[in-house]
């Protein structure tokens, strides 16, 4: 049995704004990733429309979610997506700069060096894969690969 088959994204909301650096439209979508009715992470994906010099941000808040759980027991992991004609690639980054807007829902931001090469990274990439395959809104981010 494929473990990943139970892990799926549930889209919540989306918003649109203006990129502070270039004035182009920036989009944010969010939702949760759950396995067997247990939420493993809440994710936020933010990208700037028609902008090859901006890499989309993927932020995951991992840990216990739901009634009786505490924000301080969750961590933020952030990745950049680098579009490419062959499908693109994800890179784990220091999450600190992404923490500001999410301070109320997680205890701390993970550094790249705390994640890369660990079992925790395997879990993060399992979530990334599930998000990529099961949130239909990812098609807009996936389409960036064709613009390179
Ligand atoms: Zn910009």
mmCIF file of N, CA and C and ligand atoms in Angstrom:
data_model
loop_
_atom_site.group_PDB
_atom_site.id
_atom_site.type_symbol
_atom_site.label_atom_id
_atom_site.label_comp_id
_atom_site.label_asym_id
_atom_site.label_seq_id
_atom_site.Cartn_x
_atom_site.Cartn_y
_atom_site.Cartn_z
ATOM 1 N N UNK A 1 0.856 -1.206 0.000
ATOM 2 C CA UNK A 1 0.000 0.000 0.000
ATOM 3 C C UNK A 1 0.881 1.242 0.000
ATOM 4 N N UNK A 2 0.519 2.161 -0.866
ATOM 5 C CA UNK A 2 1.266 3.407 -0.960
ATOM 6 C C UNK A 2 0.799 4.381 0.127
ATOM 7 N N UNK A 3 1.691 4.685 1.058
ATOM 8 C CA UNK A 3 1.362 5.600 2.160
ATOM 9 C C UNK A 3 0.818 6.936 1.664
ATOM 10 N N UNK A 4 1.437 7.435 0.599
ATOM 11 C CA UNK A 4 1.105 8.763 0.111
ATOM 12 C C UNK A 4 -0.344 8.840 -0.371
ATOM 13 N N UNK A 5 -0.916 7.693 -0.718
ATOM 14 C CA UNK A 5 -2.259 7.720 -1.277
ATOM 15 C C UNK A 5 -3.281 8.252 -0.279
ATOM 16 N N UNK A 6 -2.970 8.185 1.026
ATOM 17 C CA UNK A 6 -3.904 8.683 2.031
ATOM 18 C C UNK A 6 -3.702 10.167 2.333
ATOM 19 N N UNK A 7 -2.567 10.664 1.900
ATOM 20 C CA UNK A 7 -2.208 12.042 2.236
ATOM 21 C C UNK A 7 -2.722 12.959 1.135
ATOM 22 N N UNK A 8 -3.557 13.932 1.515
ATOM 23 C CA UNK A 8 -4.145 14.782 0.483
ATOM 24 C C UNK A 8 -4.360 16.195 0.994
ATOM 25 N N UNK A 9 -4.305 17.125 0.072
ATOM 26 C CA UNK A 9 -4.518 18.541 0.384
ATOM 27 C C UNK A 9 -6.007 18.856 0.380
ATOM 28 N N UNK A 10 -6.402 19.708 1.303
ATOM 29 C CA UNK A 10 -7.746 20.283 1.286
ATOM 30 C C UNK A 10 -7.598 21.792 1.129
ATOM 31 N N UNK A 11 -7.960 22.347 -0.038
ATOM 32 C CA UNK A 11 -7.841 23.792 -0.236
ATOM 33 C C UNK A 11 -8.770 24.550 0.703
ATOM 34 N N UNK A 12 -8.277 25.657 1.282
ATOM 35 C CA UNK A 12 -9.116 26.530 2.107
ATOM 36 C C UNK A 12 -9.453 27.789 1.331
ATOM 37 N N UNK A 13 -8.551 28.757 1.405
ATOM 38 C CA UNK A 13 -8.857 30.075 0.840
ATOM 39 C C UNK A 13 -7.760 30.502 -0.110
ATOM 40 N N UNK A 14 -7.997 31.659 -0.733
ATOM 41 C CA UNK A 14 -6.956 32.285 -1.547
ATOM 42 C C UNK A 14 -7.111 33.791 -1.443
ATOM 43 N N UNK A 15 -6.029 34.486 -1.713
ATOM 44 C CA UNK A 15 -6.108 35.947 -1.702
ATOM 45 C C UNK A 15 -5.195 36.503 -2.778
ATOM 46 N N UNK A 16 -5.460 37.739 -3.156
ATOM 47 C CA UNK A 16 -4.621 38.405 -4.139
ATOM 48 C C UNK A 16 -4.146 39.714 -3.574
ATOM 49 N N UNK A 17 -2.907 40.052 -3.886
ATOM 50 C CA UNK A 17 -2.364 41.318 -3.429
ATOM 51 C C UNK A 17 -1.445 41.886 -4.490
ATOM 52 N N UNK A 18 -0.676 42.865 -4.078
ATOM 53 C CA UNK A 18 0.261 43.497 -4.995
ATOM 54 C C UNK A 18 1.658 43.319 -4.443
ATOM 55 N N UNK A 19 2.562 42.876 -5.291
ATOM 56 C CA UNK A 19 3.945 42.689 -4.863
ATOM 57 C C UNK A 19 4.546 44.045 -4.508
ATOM 58 N N UNK A 20 5.129 44.139 -3.305
ATOM 59 C CA UNK A 20 5.637 45.435 -2.851
ATOM 60 C C UNK A 20 6.839 45.893 -3.675
ATOM 61 N N UNK A 21 7.537 44.976 -4.327
ATOM 62 C CA UNK A 21 8.749 45.394 -5.045
ATOM 63 C C UNK A 21 8.475 45.805 -6.481
ATOM 64 N N UNK A 22 7.486 45.192 -7.125
ATOM 65 C CA UNK A 22 7.322 45.455 -8.561
ATOM 66 C C UNK A 22 5.887 45.813 -8.950
ATOM 67 N N UNK A 23 4.957 45.725 -8.016
ATOM 68 C CA UNK A 23 3.587 46.128 -8.312
ATOM 69 C C UNK A 23 2.773 45.104 -9.074
ATOM 70 N N UNK A 24 3.383 43.949 -9.382
ATOM 71 C CA UNK A 24 2.609 42.931 -10.074
ATOM 72 C C UNK A 24 1.704 42.190 -9.089
ATOM 73 N N UNK A 25 0.740 41.476 -9.638
ATOM 74 C CA UNK A 25 -0.217 40.765 -8.794
ATOM 75 C C UNK A 25 0.471 39.596 -8.108
ATOM 76 N N UNK A 26 0.269 39.490 -6.804
ATOM 77 C CA UNK A 26 0.775 38.330 -6.093
ATOM 78 C C UNK A 26 -0.402 37.545 -5.534
ATOM 79 N N UNK A 27 -0.306 36.235 -5.634
ATOM 80 C CA UNK A 27 -1.395 35.366 -5.192
ATOM 81 C C UNK A 27 -0.941 34.481 -4.050
ATOM 82 N N UNK A 28 -1.837 34.259 -3.118
ATOM 83 C CA UNK A 28 -1.565 33.344 -2.017
ATOM 84 C C UNK A 28 -2.732 32.359 -1.917
ATOM 85 N N UNK A 29 -2.402 31.093 -1.797
ATOM 86 C CA UNK A 29 -3.435 30.083 -1.542
ATOM 87 C C UNK A 29 -3.029 29.330 -0.288
ATOM 88 N N UNK A 30 -4.002 28.815 0.427
ATOM 89 C CA UNK A 30 -3.649 28.007 1.585
ATOM 90 C C UNK A 30 -4.648 26.883 1.795
ATOM 91 N N UNK A 31 -4.242 25.949 2.643
ATOM 92 C CA UNK A 31 -5.064 24.775 2.910
ATOM 93 C C UNK A 31 -4.363 23.875 3.898
ATOM 94 N N UNK A 32 -4.901 22.658 4.072
ATOM 95 C CA UNK A 32 -4.214 21.724 4.968
ATOM 96 C C UNK A 32 -3.927 20.413 4.266
ATOM 97 N N UNK A 33 -2.944 19.726 4.803
ATOM 98 C CA UNK A 33 -2.591 18.391 4.331
ATOM 99 C C UNK A 33 -2.926 17.413 5.439
ATOM 100 N N UNK A 34 -3.797 16.465 5.109
ATOM 101 C CA UNK A 34 -4.251 15.523 6.126
ATOM 102 C C UNK A 34 -4.088 14.097 5.653
ATOM 103 N N UNK A 35 -3.871 13.244 6.652
ATOM 104 C CA UNK A 35 -3.757 11.812 6.402
ATOM 105 C C UNK A 35 -4.656 11.097 7.398
ATOM 106 N N UNK A 36 -5.544 10.290 6.888
ATOM 107 C CA UNK A 36 -6.485 9.559 7.743
ATOM 108 C C UNK A 36 -7.166 10.487 8.758
ATOM 109 N N UNK A 37 -7.678 11.606 8.268
ATOM 110 C CA UNK A 37 -8.418 12.586 9.065
ATOM 111 C C UNK A 37 -7.594 13.332 10.115
ATOM 112 N N UNK A 38 -6.276 13.212 10.021
ATOM 113 C CA UNK A 38 -5.420 13.964 10.928
ATOM 114 C C UNK A 38 -4.641 14.999 10.126
ATOM 115 N N UNK A 39 -4.762 16.266 10.529
ATOM 116 C CA UNK A 39 -4.019 17.317 9.827
ATOM 117 C C UNK A 39 -2.547 17.243 10.218
ATOM 118 N N UNK A 40 -1.677 17.150 9.213
ATOM 119 C CA UNK A 40 -0.238 17.097 9.467
ATOM 120 C C UNK A 40 0.415 18.461 9.286
ATOM 121 N N UNK A 41 -0.200 19.291 8.458
ATOM 122 C CA UNK A 41 0.390 20.595 8.172
ATOM 123 C C UNK A 41 -0.652 21.511 7.541
ATOM 124 N N UNK A 42 -0.430 22.799 7.740
ATOM 125 C CA UNK A 42 -1.167 23.810 6.982
ATOM 126 C C UNK A 42 -0.145 24.457 6.063
ATOM 127 N N UNK A 43 -0.537 24.670 4.808
ATOM 128 C CA UNK A 43 0.419 25.200 3.831
ATOM 129 C C UNK A 43 -0.062 26.515 3.242
ATOM 130 N N UNK A 44 0.917 27.303 2.829
ATOM 131 C CA UNK A 44 0.675 28.585 2.165
ATOM 132 C C UNK A 44 1.582 28.624 0.943
ATOM 133 N N UNK A 45 1.005 28.917 -0.204
ATOM 134 C CA UNK A 45 1.809 29.056 -1.417
ATOM 135 C C UNK A 45 1.579 30.461 -1.958
ATOM 136 N N UNK A 46 2.677 31.178 -2.178
ATOM 137 C CA UNK A 46 2.578 32.564 -2.636
ATOM 138 C C UNK A 46 3.453 32.733 -3.867
ATOM 139 N N UNK A 47 2.867 33.322 -4.911
ATOM 140 C CA UNK A 47 3.663 33.580 -6.108
ATOM 141 C C UNK A 47 3.218 34.882 -6.762
ATOM 142 N N UNK A 48 4.103 35.391 -7.604
ATOM 143 C CA UNK A 48 3.829 36.632 -8.315
ATOM 144 C C UNK A 48 3.567 36.299 -9.774
ATOM 145 N N UNK A 49 2.475 36.830 -10.281
ATOM 146 C CA UNK A 49 2.037 36.490 -11.628
ATOM 147 C C UNK A 49 2.979 37.099 -12.672
ATOM 148 N N UNK A 50 3.270 36.337 -13.689
ATOM 149 C CA UNK A 50 4.095 36.796 -14.819
ATOM 150 C C UNK A 50 5.403 37.399 -14.350
ATOM 151 N N UNK A 51 6.088 36.687 -13.500
ATOM 152 C CA UNK A 51 7.307 37.209 -12.925
ATOM 153 C C UNK A 51 8.350 36.105 -12.807
ATOM 154 N N UNK A 52 9.231 36.007 -13.787
ATOM 155 C CA UNK A 52 10.215 34.927 -13.771
ATOM 156 C C UNK A 52 11.333 35.187 -12.757
ATOM 157 N N UNK A 53 11.438 36.427 -12.257
ATOM 158 C CA UNK A 53 12.501 36.712 -11.299
ATOM 159 C C UNK A 53 12.043 36.538 -9.844
ATOM 160 N N UNK A 54 10.795 36.084 -9.629
ATOM 161 C CA UNK A 54 10.305 35.806 -8.284
ATOM 162 C C UNK A 54 10.046 34.310 -8.169
ATOM 163 N N UNK A 55 10.690 33.660 -7.235
ATOM 164 C CA UNK A 55 10.421 32.241 -7.029
ATOM 165 C C UNK A 55 9.252 32.080 -6.074
ATOM 166 N N UNK A 56 8.299 31.238 -6.415
ATOM 167 C CA UNK A 56 7.172 31.006 -5.509
ATOM 168 C C UNK A 56 7.644 30.479 -4.148
ATOM 169 N N UNK A 57 6.988 30.956 -3.089
ATOM 170 C CA UNK A 57 7.265 30.501 -1.729
ATOM 171 C C UNK A 57 6.261 29.432 -1.323
ATOM 172 N N UNK A 58 6.781 28.366 -0.758
ATOM 173 C CA UNK A 58 5.945 27.313 -0.176
ATOM 174 C C UNK A 58 6.263 27.267 1.315
ATOM 175 N N UNK A 59 5.286 27.569 2.149
ATOM 176 C CA UNK A 59 5.482 27.562 3.597
ATOM 177 C C UNK A 59 4.584 26.507 4.222
ATOM 178 N N UNK A 60 5.171 25.689 5.082
ATOM 179 C CA UNK A 60 4.422 24.625 5.761
ATOM 180 C C UNK A 60 4.520 24.819 7.265
ATOM 181 N N UNK A 61 3.383 24.800 7.938
ATOM 182 C CA UNK A 61 3.380 24.813 9.397
ATOM 183 C C UNK A 61 3.021 23.398 9.846
ATOM 184 N N UNK A 62 4.042 22.712 10.372
ATOM 185 C CA UNK A 62 3.900 21.297 10.726
ATOM 186 C C UNK A 62 3.766 21.133 12.229
ATOM 187 N N UNK A 63 3.010 20.101 12.604
ATOM 188 C CA UNK A 63 2.836 19.801 14.017
ATOM 189 C C UNK A 63 1.382 19.504 14.276
ATOM 190 N N UNK A 64 1.023 19.411 15.550
ATOM 191 C CA UNK A 64 -0.366 19.101 15.887
ATOM 192 C C UNK A 64 -1.306 20.265 15.569
ATOM 193 N N UNK A 65 -2.438 19.952 14.951
ATOM 194 C CA UNK A 65 -3.469 20.941 14.643
ATOM 195 C C UNK A 65 -4.790 20.483 15.249
ATOM 196 N N UNK A 66 -5.673 21.426 15.495
ATOM 197 C CA UNK A 66 -7.003 21.083 15.987
ATOM 198 C C UNK A 66 -7.194 21.461 17.429
ATOM 199 N N UNK A 67 -8.330 21.073 17.950
ATOM 200 C CA UNK A 67 -8.710 21.461 19.305
ATOM 201 C C UNK A 67 -7.693 20.975 20.324
ATOM 202 N N UNK A 68 -7.334 21.868 21.230
ATOM 203 C CA UNK A 68 -6.435 21.475 22.311
ATOM 204 C C UNK A 68 -4.964 21.491 21.942
ATOM 205 N N UNK A 69 -4.621 21.841 20.703
ATOM 206 C CA UNK A 69 -3.214 21.880 20.319
ATOM 207 C C UNK A 69 -2.658 23.293 20.470
ATOM 208 N N UNK A 70 -1.349 23.370 20.582
ATOM 209 C CA UNK A 70 -0.709 24.660 20.835
ATOM 210 C C UNK A 70 0.175 25.070 19.674
ATOM 211 N N UNK A 71 0.106 26.365 19.347
ATOM 212 C CA UNK A 71 0.938 26.895 18.263
ATOM 213 C C UNK A 71 2.416 26.662 18.542
ATOM 214 N N UNK A 72 2.793 26.727 19.819
ATOM 215 C CA UNK A 72 4.221 26.617 20.148
ATOM 216 C C UNK A 72 4.789 25.232 19.833
ATOM 217 N N UNK A 73 3.908 24.267 19.623
ATOM 218 C CA UNK A 73 4.378 22.924 19.279
ATOM 219 C C UNK A 73 4.479 22.696 17.769
ATOM 220 N N UNK A 74 4.264 23.760 17.012
ATOM 221 C CA UNK A 74 4.370 23.641 15.555
ATOM 222 C C UNK A 74 5.586 24.414 15.056
ATOM 223 N N UNK A 75 6.107 23.986 13.912
ATOM 224 C CA UNK A 75 7.262 24.668 13.320
ATOM 225 C C UNK A 75 6.949 25.068 11.885
ATOM 226 N N UNK A 76 7.655 26.089 11.443
ATOM 227 C CA UNK A 76 7.513 26.569 10.070
ATOM 228 C C UNK A 76 8.699 26.079 9.244
ATOM 229 N N UNK A 77 8.388 25.471 8.102
ATOM 230 C CA UNK A 77 9.422 25.078 7.140
ATOM 231 C C UNK A 77 9.095 25.770 5.824
ATOM 232 N N UNK A 78 10.078 26.402 5.214
ATOM 233 C CA UNK A 78 9.837 27.162 3.982
ATOM 234 C C UNK A 78 10.702 26.648 2.849
ATOM 235 N N UNK A 79 10.100 26.641 1.667
ATOM 236 C CA UNK A 79 10.816 26.238 0.459
ATOM 237 C C UNK A 79 10.585 27.273 -0.632
ATOM 238 N N UNK A 80 11.548 27.334 -1.548
ATOM 239 C CA UNK A 80 11.375 28.113 -2.767
ATOM 240 C C UNK A 80 11.206 27.129 -3.905
ATOM 241 N N UNK A 81 10.322 27.490 -4.827
ATOM 242 C CA UNK A 81 10.190 26.681 -6.033
ATOM 243 C C UNK A 81 10.925 27.376 -7.166
ATOM 244 N N UNK A 82 11.801 26.642 -7.812
ATOM 245 C CA UNK A 82 12.541 27.186 -8.945
ATOM 246 C C UNK A 82 12.022 26.552 -10.219
ATOM 247 N N UNK A 83 11.220 27.303 -10.972
ATOM 248 C CA UNK A 83 10.655 26.750 -12.199
ATOM 249 C C UNK A 83 11.756 26.413 -13.206
ATOM 250 N N UNK A 84 11.522 25.369 -13.968
ATOM 251 C CA UNK A 84 12.446 24.986 -15.033
ATOM 252 C C UNK A 84 11.677 24.158 -16.047
ATOM 253 N N UNK A 85 12.189 24.131 -17.252
ATOM 254 C CA UNK A 85 11.487 23.429 -18.322
ATOM 255 C C UNK A 85 11.330 21.939 -18.018
ATOM 256 N N UNK A 86 12.249 21.389 -17.210
ATOM 257 C CA UNK A 86 12.178 19.954 -16.909
ATOM 258 C C UNK A 86 11.299 19.645 -15.696
ATOM 259 N N UNK A 87 10.555 20.629 -15.219
ATOM 260 C CA UNK A 87 9.641 20.368 -14.118
ATOM 261 C C UNK A 87 9.915 21.176 -12.867
ATOM 262 N N UNK A 88 11.089 21.791 -12.799
ATOM 263 C CA UNK A 88 11.384 22.657 -11.666
ATOM 264 C C UNK A 88 11.886 21.895 -10.453
ATOM 265 N N UNK A 89 12.283 22.633 -9.424
ATOM 266 C CA UNK A 89 12.862 22.013 -8.232
ATOM 267 C C UNK A 89 12.505 22.835 -6.996
ATOM 268 N N UNK A 90 12.467 22.140 -5.866
ATOM 269 C CA UNK A 90 12.218 22.802 -4.590
ATOM 270 C C UNK A 90 13.507 22.908 -3.805
ATOM 271 N N UNK A 91 13.680 24.046 -3.129
ATOM 272 C CA UNK A 91 14.846 24.239 -2.283
ATOM 273 C C UNK A 91 14.381 24.695 -0.907
ATOM 274 N N UNK A 92 14.836 23.995 0.126
ATOM 275 C CA UNK A 92 14.514 24.406 1.499
ATOM 276 C C UNK A 92 15.341 25.644 1.835
ATOM 277 N N UNK A 93 14.682 26.644 2.421
ATOM 278 C CA UNK A 93 15.377 27.882 2.809
ATOM 279 C C UNK A 93 15.218 28.111 4.315
ATOM 280 N N UNK A 94 15.978 29.050 4.848
ATOM 281 C CA UNK A 94 15.772 29.451 6.245
ATOM 282 C C UNK A 94 14.377 30.070 6.345
ATOM 283 N N UNK A 95 13.577 29.569 7.276
ATOM 284 C CA UNK A 95 12.179 30.004 7.342
ATOM 285 C C UNK A 95 11.992 31.305 8.114
ATOM 286 N N UNK A 96 13.062 31.794 8.733
ATOM 287 C CA UNK A 96 12.912 32.967 9.617
ATOM 288 C C UNK A 96 12.245 34.158 8.936
ATOM 289 N N UNK A 97 12.670 34.419 7.693
ATOM 290 C CA UNK A 97 12.117 35.595 7.008
ATOM 291 C C UNK A 97 10.643 35.417 6.666
ATOM 292 N N UNK A 98 10.156 34.193 6.719
ATOM 293 C CA UNK A 98 8.763 33.916 6.403
ATOM 294 C C UNK A 98 7.902 33.866 7.662
ATOM 295 N N UNK A 99 8.554 33.947 8.818
ATOM 296 C CA UNK A 99 7.860 33.711 10.090
ATOM 297 C C UNK A 99 6.913 34.839 10.489
ATOM 298 N N UNK A 100 7.267 36.056 10.133
ATOM 299 C CA UNK A 100 6.557 37.228 10.628
ATOM 300 C C UNK A 100 5.026 37.084 10.525
ATOM 301 N N UNK A 101 4.565 36.702 9.349
ATOM 302 C CA UNK A 101 3.121 36.642 9.120
ATOM 303 C C UNK A 101 2.486 35.417 9.772
ATOM 304 N N UNK A 102 3.305 34.510 10.286
ATOM 305 C CA UNK A 102 2.762 33.249 10.792
ATOM 306 C C UNK A 102 3.096 33.017 12.260
ATOM 307 N N UNK A 103 3.531 34.075 12.915
ATOM 308 C CA UNK A 103 3.988 33.924 14.298
ATOM 309 C C UNK A 103 2.888 33.418 15.228
ATOM 310 N N UNK A 104 1.644 33.745 14.898
ATOM 311 C CA UNK A 104 0.559 33.348 15.806
ATOM 312 C C UNK A 104 0.193 31.875 15.675
ATOM 313 N N UNK A 105 0.695 31.215 14.632
ATOM 314 C CA UNK A 105 0.280 29.818 14.435
ATOM 315 C C UNK A 105 1.430 28.818 14.559
ATOM 316 N N UNK A 106 2.633 29.314 14.834
ATOM 317 C CA UNK A 106 3.727 28.361 15.047
ATOM 318 C C UNK A 106 4.742 28.908 16.031
ATOM 319 N N UNK A 107 5.485 28.010 16.635
ATOM 320 C CA UNK A 107 6.418 28.383 17.685
ATOM 321 C C UNK A 107 7.737 28.905 17.165
ATOM 322 N N UNK A 108 8.227 28.290 16.081
ATOM 323 C CA UNK A 108 9.544 28.703 15.591
ATOM 324 C C UNK A 108 9.720 28.353 14.131
ATOM 325 N N UNK A 109 10.714 28.997 13.532
ATOM 326 C CA UNK A 109 11.049 28.769 12.135
ATOM 327 C C UNK A 109 12.264 27.857 12.064
ATOM 328 N N UNK A 110 12.231 26.907 11.159
ATOM 329 C CA UNK A 110 13.349 25.981 10.995
ATOM 330 C C UNK A 110 14.361 26.573 10.008
ATOM 331 N N UNK A 111 15.629 26.414 10.351
ATOM 332 C CA UNK A 111 16.693 26.813 9.436
ATOM 333 C C UNK A 111 16.887 25.723 8.386
ATOM 334 N N UNK A 112 17.375 26.150 7.230
ATOM 335 C CA UNK A 112 17.651 25.174 6.168
ATOM 336 C C UNK A 112 18.537 24.024 6.672
ATOM 337 N N UNK A 113 19.585 24.377 7.451
ATOM 338 C CA UNK A 113 20.548 23.357 7.883
ATOM 339 C C UNK A 113 19.961 22.398 8.908
ATOM 340 N N UNK A 114 18.845 22.787 9.535
ATOM 341 C CA UNK A 114 18.190 21.889 10.499
ATOM 342 C C UNK A 114 17.313 20.854 9.798
ATOM 343 N N UNK A 115 17.032 21.100 8.525
ATOM 344 C CA UNK A 115 16.072 20.257 7.808
ATOM 345 C C UNK A 115 16.750 19.371 6.763
ATOM 346 N N UNK A 116 17.632 19.995 5.971
ATOM 347 C CA UNK A 116 18.238 19.281 4.839
ATOM 348 C C UNK A 116 18.982 18.030 5.309
ATOM 349 N N UNK A 117 18.724 16.927 4.651
ATOM 350 C CA UNK A 117 19.442 15.688 4.932
ATOM 351 C C UNK A 117 18.921 14.906 6.123
ATOM 352 N N UNK A 118 17.806 15.354 6.712
ATOM 353 C CA UNK A 118 17.260 14.640 7.868
ATOM 354 C C UNK A 118 16.004 13.854 7.473
ATOM 355 N N UNK A 119 15.547 13.024 8.390
ATOM 356 C CA UNK A 119 14.284 12.320 8.171
ATOM 357 C C UNK A 119 13.126 13.298 8.103
ATOM 358 N N UNK A 120 13.286 14.393 8.830
ATOM 359 C CA UNK A 120 12.264 15.435 8.812
ATOM 360 C C UNK A 120 12.113 15.993 7.391
ATOM 361 N N UNK A 121 13.236 16.122 6.687
ATOM 362 C CA UNK A 121 13.187 16.597 5.292
ATOM 363 C C UNK A 121 12.377 15.625 4.437
ATOM 364 N N UNK A 122 12.526 14.330 4.693
ATOM 365 C CA UNK A 122 11.744 13.333 3.938
ATOM 366 C C UNK A 122 10.252 13.587 4.131
ATOM 367 N N UNK A 123 9.880 13.903 5.379
ATOM 368 C CA UNK A 123 8.476 14.176 5.678
ATOM 369 C C UNK A 123 8.019 15.453 4.964
ATOM 370 N N UNK A 124 8.875 16.472 4.988
ATOM 371 C CA UNK A 124 8.532 17.731 4.310
ATOM 372 C C UNK A 124 8.295 17.482 2.822
ATOM 373 N N UNK A 125 9.181 16.723 2.190
ATOM 374 C CA UNK A 125 9.030 16.495 0.756
ATOM 375 C C UNK A 125 7.847 15.576 0.443
ATOM 376 N N UNK A 126 7.478 14.740 1.398
ATOM 377 C CA UNK A 126 6.263 13.946 1.216
ATOM 378 C C UNK A 126 5.033 14.870 1.172
ATOM 379 N N UNK A 127 5.057 15.896 2.031
ATOM 380 C CA UNK A 127 3.967 16.881 2.043
ATOM 381 C C UNK A 127 3.965 17.706 0.757
ATOM 382 N N UNK A 128 5.158 18.105 0.317
ATOM 383 C CA UNK A 128 5.265 18.892 -0.916
ATOM 384 C C UNK A 128 4.680 18.105 -2.092
ATOM 385 N N UNK A 129 5.068 16.838 -2.177
ATOM 386 C CA UNK A 129 4.580 15.992 -3.278
ATOM 387 C C UNK A 129 3.060 15.883 -3.249
ATOM 388 N N UNK A 130 2.515 15.668 -2.059
ATOM 389 C CA UNK A 130 1.063 15.510 -1.938
ATOM 390 C C UNK A 130 0.350 16.794 -2.315
ATOM 391 N N UNK A 131 0.901 17.921 -1.874
ATOM 392 C CA UNK A 131 0.315 19.218 -2.223
ATOM 393 C C UNK A 131 0.339 19.417 -3.734
ATOM 394 N N UNK A 132 1.487 19.157 -4.326
ATOM 395 C CA UNK A 132 1.709 19.349 -5.762
ATOM 396 C C UNK A 132 0.708 18.527 -6.585
ATOM 397 N N UNK A 133 0.381 17.336 -6.078
ATOM 398 C CA UNK A 133 -0.469 16.420 -6.845
ATOM 399 C C UNK A 133 -1.949 16.544 -6.526
ATOM 400 N N UNK A 134 -2.309 17.066 -5.352
ATOM 401 C CA UNK A 134 -3.716 16.980 -4.945
ATOM 402 C C UNK A 134 -4.417 18.316 -4.743
ATOM 403 N N UNK A 135 -3.698 19.436 -4.809
ATOM 404 C CA UNK A 135 -4.387 20.735 -4.802
ATOM 405 C C UNK A 135 -4.448 21.218 -6.247
ATOM 406 N N UNK A 136 -5.650 21.237 -6.847
ATOM 407 C CA UNK A 136 -5.753 21.600 -8.268
ATOM 408 C C UNK A 136 -5.248 23.007 -8.577
ATOM 409 N N UNK A 137 -5.178 23.861 -7.556
ATOM 410 C CA UNK A 137 -4.698 25.221 -7.776
ATOM 411 C C UNK A 137 -3.203 25.270 -8.083
ATOM 412 N N UNK A 138 -2.516 24.133 -7.847
ATOM 413 C CA UNK A 138 -1.091 24.073 -8.168
ATOM 414 C C UNK A 138 -0.831 24.222 -9.660
ATOM 415 N N UNK A 139 -1.866 24.059 -10.471
ATOM 416 C CA UNK A 139 -1.658 24.136 -11.923
ATOM 417 C C UNK A 139 -1.078 25.484 -12.343
ATOM 418 N N UNK A 140 -1.434 26.540 -11.606
ATOM 419 C CA UNK A 140 -0.898 27.860 -11.953
ATOM 420 C C UNK A 140 0.603 27.954 -11.672
ATOM 421 N N UNK A 141 1.014 27.299 -10.596
ATOM 422 C CA UNK A 141 2.449 27.291 -10.263
ATOM 423 C C UNK A 141 3.187 26.350 -11.230
ATOM 424 N N UNK A 142 2.559 25.217 -11.515
ATOM 425 C CA UNK A 142 3.180 24.262 -12.449
ATOM 426 C C UNK A 142 3.338 24.884 -13.835
ATOM 427 N N UNK A 143 2.416 25.768 -14.202
ATOM 428 C CA UNK A 143 2.480 26.403 -15.524
ATOM 429 C C UNK A 143 3.696 27.329 -15.653
ATOM 430 N N UNK A 144 4.265 27.757 -14.505
ATOM 431 C CA UNK A 144 5.447 28.617 -14.557
ATOM 432 C C UNK A 144 6.603 27.909 -15.246
ATOM 433 N N UNK A 145 6.616 26.563 -15.169
ATOM 434 C CA UNK A 145 7.679 25.792 -15.815
ATOM 435 C C UNK A 145 7.706 26.021 -17.320
ATOM 436 N N UNK A 146 6.540 26.285 -17.883
ATOM 437 C CA UNK A 146 6.458 26.449 -19.332
ATOM 438 C C UNK A 146 6.876 27.831 -19.789
ATOM 439 N N UNK A 147 6.961 28.745 -18.820
ATOM 440 C CA UNK A 147 7.327 30.114 -19.170
ATOM 441 C C UNK A 147 8.834 30.354 -19.134
ATOM 442 N N UNK A 148 9.589 29.310 -18.773
ATOM 443 C CA UNK A 148 11.050 29.472 -18.640
ATOM 444 C C UNK A 148 11.746 29.289 -19.991
HETATM 445 ZN ZN1 LIG B 1 7.875 42.001 -7.155
#
